[in-house]
One Martini backbone bead per residue (centre of mass of N, CA, C, O) as a GRO file, in nm:
protein
  346
    1MET     BB    1   7.623  11.412   5.514
    2THR     BB    2   7.568  11.137   5.347
    3LEU     BB    3   7.523  10.776   5.388
    4THR     BB    4   7.662  10.471   5.273
    5TYR     BB    5   7.701  10.152   5.255
    6LYS     BB    6   7.998  10.188   5.132
    7ASP     BB    7   8.084  10.346   5.392
    8ALA     BB    8   8.042  10.068   5.583
    9GLY     BB    9   8.175   9.832   5.374
   10VAL     BB   10   7.945   9.781   5.153
   11ASP     BB   11   7.979   9.661   4.806
   12ILE     BB   12   7.725   9.603   4.576
   13ASN     BB   13   7.886   9.649   4.288
   14LYS     BB   14   8.083   9.441   4.346
   15GLN     BB   15   7.888   9.190   4.378
   16ASP     BB   16   7.789   9.207   4.103
   17GLU     BB   17   8.059   9.161   3.961
   18PHE     BB   18   8.115   8.887   4.069
   19ILE     BB   19   7.892   8.732   3.955
   20GLN     BB   20   7.948   8.756   3.676
   21SER     BB   21   8.240   8.663   3.683
   22ILE     BB   22   8.151   8.340   3.760
   23LYS     BB   23   7.931   8.208   3.553
   24LYS     BB   24   8.118   8.038   3.385
   25SER     BB   25   8.230   7.843   3.599
   26VAL     BB   26   7.966   7.747   3.712
   27ARG     BB   27   7.831   7.628   3.444
   28SER     BB   28   8.056   7.395   3.414
   29THR     BB   29   7.868   7.214   3.648
   30TYR     BB   30   7.633   7.169   3.455
   31GLY     BB   31   7.337   7.003   3.397
   32PRO     BB   32   7.023   6.894   3.271
   33GLU     BB   33   6.897   6.951   3.572
   34VAL     BB   34   6.931   7.230   3.565
   35ILE     BB   35   6.759   7.550   3.662
   36GLY     BB   36   6.864   7.771   3.529
   37GLY     BB   37   7.057   8.044   3.704
   38ILE     BB   38   7.264   8.261   3.822
   39GLY     BB   39   7.067   8.502   4.068
   40GLY     BB   40   6.870   8.358   4.229
   41PHE     BB   41   6.697   8.273   4.515
   42SER     BB   42   6.750   7.972   4.399
   43GLY     BB   43   6.800   7.640   4.336
   44LEU     BB   44   6.746   7.415   4.046
   45PHE     BB   45   6.651   7.064   4.067
   46ARG     BB   46   6.594   6.784   3.836
   47MET     BB   47   6.546   6.466   3.901
   48ASP     BB   48   6.598   6.133   3.766
   49MET     BB   49   6.366   5.904   3.834
   50ASP     BB   50   6.466   5.674   3.624
   51LYS     BB   51   6.722   5.579   3.807
   52TYR     BB   52   6.499   5.536   4.039
   53SER     BB   53   6.309   5.335   4.288
   54ASP     BB   54   6.437   5.446   4.566
   55PRO     BB   55   6.483   5.728   4.684
   56VAL     BB   56   6.761   5.877   4.852
   57LEU     BB   57   6.839   6.158   5.044
   58VAL     BB   58   7.160   6.326   5.088
   59SER     BB   59   7.336   6.526   5.355
   60SER     BB   60   7.593   6.776   5.367
   61THR     BB   61   7.827   6.948   5.596
   62ASP     BB   62   8.113   7.197   5.589
   63GLY     BB   63   8.452   7.273   5.583
   64VAL     BB   64   8.806   7.377   5.635
   65GLY     BB   65   8.908   7.550   5.864
   66THR     BB   66   9.253   7.641   5.932
   67LYS     BB   67   9.367   7.648   5.678
   68LEU     BB   68   9.278   7.918   5.588
   69LYS     BB   69   9.545   8.039   5.729
   70ILE     BB   70   9.736   7.955   5.513
   71ALA     BB   71   9.588   8.095   5.265
   72PHE     BB   72   9.647   8.366   5.375
   73MET     BB   73   9.963   8.373   5.382
   74ALA     BB   74   9.987   8.261   5.086
   75ASP     BB   75   9.787   8.384   4.882
   76HIS     BB   76   9.607   8.069   4.834
   77HIS     BB   77   9.269   7.974   4.717
   78LYS     BB   78   9.168   7.747   4.520
   79GLY     BB   79   9.200   7.498   4.705
   80VAL     BB   80   8.983   7.556   4.926
   81GLY     BB   81   8.764   7.498   4.732
   82ILE     BB   82   8.794   7.203   4.688
   83ASP     BB   83   8.796   7.129   4.997
   84LEU     BB   84   8.502   7.198   5.049
   85VAL     BB   85   8.386   6.969   4.841
   86ALA     BB   86   8.516   6.725   4.962
   87MET     BB   87   8.420   6.710   5.252
   88VAL     BB   88   8.138   6.642   5.162
   89VAL     BB   89   8.136   6.430   4.919
   90ASN     BB   90   8.287   6.214   5.078
   91ASP     BB   91   8.038   6.185   5.287
   92LEU     BB   92   7.828   6.101   5.066
   93ILE     BB   93   7.970   5.834   4.955
   94VAL     BB   94   7.955   5.637   5.227
   95CYS     BB   95   7.651   5.559   5.118
   96GLY     BB   96   7.658   5.561   4.791
   97ALA     BB   97   7.611   5.871   4.686
   98GLN     BB   98   7.533   6.080   4.445
   99PRO     BB   99   7.616   6.373   4.365
  100LEU     BB  100   7.428   6.682   4.268
  101PHE     BB  101   7.464   6.926   4.484
  102PHE     BB  102   7.599   7.262   4.540
  103LEU     BB  103   7.681   7.488   4.813
  104ASP     BB  104   7.780   7.818   4.935
  105TYR     BB  105   7.959   8.006   5.210
  106PHE     BB  106   8.102   8.366   5.175
  107ALA     BB  107   8.287   8.538   5.425
  108THR     BB  108   8.365   8.881   5.454
  109GLY     BB  109   8.469   9.206   5.506
  110ALA     BB  110   8.606   9.239   5.207
  111LEU     BB  111   8.588   9.241   4.873
  112ASP     BB  112   8.798   9.034   4.666
  113LEU     BB  113   8.791   8.951   4.352
  114ALA     BB  114   9.028   8.765   4.291
  115ARG     BB  115   8.980   8.584   4.549
  116ALA     BB  116   8.678   8.495   4.490
  117GLN     BB  117   8.738   8.360   4.236
  118ASP     BB  118   8.920   8.142   4.308
  119ILE     BB  119   8.743   8.010   4.505
  120VAL     BB  120   8.509   7.955   4.305
  121SER     BB  121   8.682   7.787   4.107
  122GLY     BB  122   8.757   7.566   4.322
  123ILE     BB  123   8.451   7.477   4.348
  124ALA     BB  124   8.399   7.390   4.061
  125GLU     BB  125   8.637   7.187   4.047
  126GLY     BB  126   8.517   6.994   4.257
  127CYS     BB  127   8.236   6.963   4.110
  128ARG     BB  128   8.389   6.810   3.846
  129GLN     BB  129   8.504   6.578   4.035
  130ALA     BB  130   8.212   6.512   4.147
  131GLY     BB  131   7.967   6.550   3.924
  132CYS     BB  132   7.839   6.840   4.043
  133SER     BB  133   7.647   7.119   4.104
  134LEU     BB  134   7.655   7.460   4.114
  135ILE     BB  135   7.349   7.621   4.235
  136GLY     BB  136   7.482   7.808   4.497
  137GLY     BB  137   7.506   8.105   4.698
  138GLU     BB  138   7.684   8.299   4.931
  139THR     BB  139   7.787   8.664   4.981
  140ALA     BB  140   7.942   8.806   5.253
  141GLU     BB  141   7.971   9.141   5.370
  142MET     BB  142   8.146   9.199   5.706
  143PRO     BB  143   8.221   9.461   5.842
  144GLY     BB  144   8.404   9.396   6.165
  145PHE     BB  145   8.399   9.058   6.159
  146TYR     BB  146   8.664   9.078   5.992
  147SER     BB  147   8.962   9.052   5.904
  148ALA     BB  148   9.190   9.136   5.719
  149ASN     BB  149   9.190   8.909   5.450
  150GLU     BB  150   8.940   8.738   5.566
  151TYR     BB  151   8.767   8.425   5.570
  152ASP     BB  152   8.493   8.214   5.505
  153LEU     BB  153   8.367   7.862   5.489
  154ALA     BB  154   8.102   7.692   5.342
  155GLY     BB  155   7.911   7.383   5.295
  156PHE     BB  156   7.663   7.192   5.057
  157GLY     BB  157   7.502   6.866   5.011
  158VAL     BB  158   7.335   6.669   4.762
  159GLY     BB  159   7.224   6.324   4.725
  160VAL     BB  160   7.185   5.991   4.580
  161VAL     BB  161   7.007   5.677   4.681
  162ASP     BB  162   6.920   5.387   4.668
  163SER     BB  163   6.808   5.177   4.916
  164ASP     BB  164   6.919   4.905   4.808
  165ASN     BB  165   7.230   5.068   4.782
  166MET     BB  166   7.295   5.109   5.068
  167ILE     BB  167   7.543   5.202   5.277
  168ASN     BB  168   7.573   5.036   5.639
  169GLY     BB  169   7.753   4.747   5.707
  170SER     BB  170   7.594   4.516   5.627
  171GLY     BB  171   7.743   4.203   5.643
  172MET     BB  172   7.961   4.232   5.820
  173ALA     BB  173   8.283   4.048   5.871
  174LYS     BB  174   8.483   3.836   5.950
  175GLY     BB  175   8.754   3.894   5.706
  176ASP     BB  176   8.731   4.157   5.598
  177VAL     BB  177   8.851   4.415   5.419
  178LEU     BB  178   9.084   4.686   5.408
  179ILE     BB  179   9.079   4.959   5.175
  180GLY     BB  180   9.297   5.214   5.111
  181LEU     BB  181   9.287   5.549   5.012
  182LYS     BB  182   9.491   5.784   4.951
  183SER     BB  183   9.631   6.060   5.030
  184SER     BB  184   9.743   6.415   4.969
  185GLY     BB  185   9.758   6.452   5.291
  186LEU     BB  186   9.600   6.649   5.523
  187HIS     BB  187   9.398   6.787   5.401
  188SER     BB  188   9.138   6.923   5.638
  189ASN     BB  189   9.314   6.817   5.908
  190GLY     BB  190   9.499   6.935   6.192
  191TYR     BB  191   9.600   7.259   6.159
  192SER     BB  192   9.645   7.343   6.452
  193LEU     BB  193   9.881   7.159   6.514
  194ALA     BB  194  10.054   7.216   6.261
  195ARG     BB  195  10.096   7.512   6.340
  196LYS     BB  196  10.214   7.484   6.610
  197VAL     BB  197  10.471   7.312   6.509
  198LEU     BB  198  10.568   7.457   6.221
  199LEU     BB  199  10.544   7.781   6.301
  200GLU     BB  200  10.572   7.820   6.628
  201LYS     BB  201  10.779   7.635   6.691
  202MET     BB  202  10.980   7.599   6.408
  203LYS     BB  203  10.954   7.856   6.220
  204ILE     BB  204  10.843   7.823   5.967
  205GLY     BB  205  10.781   7.899   5.668
  206ILE     BB  206  10.571   7.906   5.382
  207ASP     BB  207  10.820   7.949   5.176
  208ASP     BB  208  10.988   7.721   5.271
  209TYR     BB  209  11.223   7.497   5.221
  210VAL     BB  210  11.178   7.106   5.266
  211GLU     BB  211  11.361   6.855   5.234
  212ASP     BB  212  11.151   6.631   5.309
  213LEU     BB  213  10.921   6.728   5.091
  214GLY     BB  214  11.071   6.891   4.830
  215LYS     BB  215  10.904   7.133   4.933
  216SER     BB  216  10.724   7.374   5.036
  217LEU     BB  217  10.516   7.410   5.304
  218GLY     BB  218  10.275   7.545   5.131
  219GLU     BB  219  10.236   7.341   4.906
  220GLU     BB  220  10.190   7.103   5.092
  221ILE     BB  221   9.952   7.228   5.302
  222LEU     BB  222   9.767   7.316   5.018
  223THR     BB  223   9.684   7.063   4.941
  224PRO     BB  224   9.417   6.915   4.806
  225THR     BB  225   9.164   6.737   4.871
  226ARG     BB  226   9.061   6.419   4.796
  227ILE     BB  227   8.851   6.302   4.541
  228TYR     BB  228   8.625   5.974   4.553
  229VAL     BB  229   8.376   5.944   4.399
  230LYS     BB  230   8.434   5.799   4.106
  231SER     BB  231   8.586   5.570   4.201
  232VAL     BB  232   8.370   5.451   4.399
  233LEU     BB  233   8.125   5.439   4.187
  234ASN     BB  234   8.264   5.242   4.025
  235VAL     BB  235   8.304   5.003   4.235
  236LEU     BB  236   7.999   4.980   4.302
  237LYS     BB  237   7.905   4.847   4.015
  238TYR     BB  238   8.104   4.565   4.065
  239TYR     BB  239   8.084   4.558   4.382
  240LYS     BB  240   8.108   4.464   4.724
  241VAL     BB  241   8.043   4.728   4.956
  242LYS     BB  242   7.983   4.719   5.320
  243ALA     BB  243   8.179   4.988   5.362
  244ILE     BB  244   8.245   5.348   5.462
  245ALA     BB  245   8.531   5.566   5.513
  246HIS     BB  246   8.596   5.917   5.623
  247ILE     BB  247   8.908   6.042   5.689
  248THR     BB  248   8.910   6.271   5.961
  249GLY     BB  249   8.857   6.393   6.218
  250GLY     BB  250   8.994   6.133   6.419
  251GLY     BB  251   9.071   5.927   6.207
  252LEU     BB  252   9.079   5.601   6.234
  253ILE     BB  253   9.001   5.576   6.527
  254ASP     BB  254   8.691   5.742   6.503
  255ASN     BB  255   8.572   5.647   6.207
  256LEU     BB  256   8.544   5.346   6.197
  257PRO     BB  257   8.342   5.304   6.439
  258ARG     BB  258   8.102   5.424   6.286
  259ILE     BB  259   8.080   5.150   6.062
  260LEU     BB  260   8.052   4.954   6.342
  261PRO     BB  261   7.982   4.693   6.483
  262LYS     BB  262   8.003   4.583   6.818
  263ARG     BB  263   8.130   4.295   6.738
  264LEU     BB  264   8.350   4.463   6.589
  265SER     BB  265   8.689   4.496   6.430
  266CYS     BB  266   8.975   4.688   6.331
  267VAL     BB  267   9.260   4.561   6.178
  268ILE     BB  268   9.577   4.770   6.161
  269GLU     BB  269   9.846   4.779   5.927
  270ARG     BB  270  10.107   5.000   5.963
  271ASP     BB  271  10.305   4.861   5.699
  272SER     BB  272  10.087   4.880   5.444
  273TRP     BB  273  10.194   5.204   5.425
  274GLU     BB  274  10.318   5.510   5.311
  275MET     BB  275  10.374   5.761   5.475
  276PRO     BB  276  10.365   6.087   5.464
  277PRO     BB  277  10.622   6.319   5.563
  278ILE     BB  278  10.462   6.509   5.714
  279PHE     BB  279  10.370   6.346   5.960
  280GLY     BB  280  10.669   6.296   6.067
  281LEU     BB  281  10.747   6.588   6.094
  282ILE     BB  282  10.541   6.645   6.303
  283GLN     BB  283  10.596   6.454   6.510
  284ASP     BB  284  10.906   6.497   6.558
  285MET     BB  285  10.877   6.812   6.615
  286GLY     BB  286  10.634   6.762   6.866
  287LYS     BB  287  10.632   6.511   7.006
  288ILE     BB  288  10.420   6.277   6.908
  289ASP     BB  289  10.208   6.032   6.956
  290ASP     BB  290  10.056   5.804   6.790
  291ARG     BB  291   9.760   5.834   6.888
  292GLU     BB  292   9.744   6.135   6.830
  293MET     BB  293   9.784   6.105   6.548
  294CYS     BB  294   9.566   5.900   6.447
  295ARG     BB  295   9.334   6.149   6.596
  296THR     BB  296   9.401   6.367   6.367
  297PHE     BB  297   9.508   6.233   6.130
  298ASN     BB  298   9.531   6.029   5.829
  299MET     BB  299   9.832   5.924   5.758
  300GLY     BB  300   9.738   5.847   5.414
  301ILE     BB  301   9.427   5.809   5.464
  302GLY     BB  302   9.102   5.912   5.305
  303MET     BB  303   8.983   5.594   5.267
  304VAL     BB  304   8.757   5.317   5.342
  305LEU     BB  305   8.709   4.991   5.232
  306ILE     BB  306   8.467   4.736   5.274
  307VAL     BB  307   8.557   4.395   5.166
  308PRO     BB  308   8.546   4.115   5.062
  309LYS     BB  309   8.811   3.899   5.036
  310ALA     BB  310   8.753   3.786   4.742
  311GLN     BB  311   8.768   4.112   4.619
  312THR     BB  312   9.043   4.246   4.666
  313GLU     BB  313   9.202   4.248   4.420
  314ASP     BB  314   8.981   4.350   4.201
  315VAL     BB  315   8.950   4.632   4.360
  316LEU     BB  316   9.266   4.707   4.316
  317LEU     BB  317   9.260   4.699   4.016
  318GLN     BB  318   9.037   4.906   3.957
  319LEU     BB  319   9.191   5.145   4.117
  320LYS     BB  320   9.429   5.140   3.930
  321GLY     BB  321   9.270   5.201   3.648
  322LEU     BB  322   9.171   5.489   3.794
  323LYS     BB  323   9.416   5.618   3.949
  324GLU     BB  324   9.384   5.487   4.254
  325PRO     BB  325   9.559   5.496   4.553
  326ALA     BB  326   9.587   5.133   4.684
  327VAL     BB  327   9.547   4.958   4.995
  328LYS     BB  328   9.599   4.688   5.203
  329ILE     BB  329   9.519   4.762   5.594
  330GLY     BB  330   9.344   4.518   5.664
  331TYR     BB  331   9.091   4.398   5.911
  332VAL     BB  332   8.821   4.189   6.030
  333ASP     BB  333   8.709   4.141   6.373
  334THR     BB  334   8.642   4.046   6.652
  335ARG     BB  335   8.501   4.167   6.955
  336LYS     BB  336   8.549   4.228   7.273
  337ASP     BB  337   8.420   4.392   7.517
  338LYS     BB  338   8.741   4.549   7.568
  339ASP     BB  339   8.796   4.626   7.323
  340SER     BB  340   8.911   4.791   7.055
  341PRO     BB  341   8.779   4.888   6.750
  342VAL     BB  342   9.090   4.972   6.720
  343VAL     BB  343   9.385   4.777   6.582
  344PHE     BB  344   9.726   4.789   6.610
  345VAL     BB  345   9.966   4.639   6.375
  346GLU     BB  346  10.288   4.525   6.247
   0.00000   0.00000   0.00000
């Protein structure tokens, strides 16, 4: 009796069927810059050079982390496709770059067509929200490597910004204002701690309704990461933004110093925004101190723009018109040698 690749756990015909099934969703992200279609050995993208005088390509890569464990438990997968795109494109926008194209890597033990289609439709939705094209990807069926019904995701994005318009923190000064763009919840960070507290310690089920949240636990913690690209690019057309920080793993404490000159610090006014209830729930049930929370989670702020004080109200008004919830959360101050780069005040 002869063996086949399918006998070993890899179904090439199913992979071909999967590629055919996602073509419409993937094509919905294409702009005129995309050359060819899905199924080639590489993705082709012709950048419009007339838009840029001195273009700089910007790249980023990321995954979704252990939020995938929640997706497995809930058997809900479209949202993590959006998360995958969000984690990459929100990094690209930090230097002012327009995301151009995105590629994904999807690996699983055995290909489940319906689940894989949900994931890719989520990735396509994230790309549409970010205004970039999904031009390529890899689907790897790896029997014996992943547990049943589990998979992993990685995403890769490329953007572009004119060198003269690159945001790098230059010109930042005492008195500049921090504008926080609100998060949609946990986004895609801190899930190892969240799972330990909520699922392991408190034994809350994914489908259990949680009074403090007003919804089931699964509905809350599978909420997709907010994509800020279009709102931020719109603000950059009209206002001087000196620096931008994407608040991911490490929270405000670790991400803001990445954009700060050594002579300056960020003063965060803790009462300036209403923290989503999921963070209070995790903190109370896990008996976690404030600093650990602020180093693990975004605490309700997913992106920070640093702008001149005189432009604060105009930028906030612009964001309100874009339906992007935002609030002034602090200011830039001088830093003494022993001062922390991020200071919280009541």
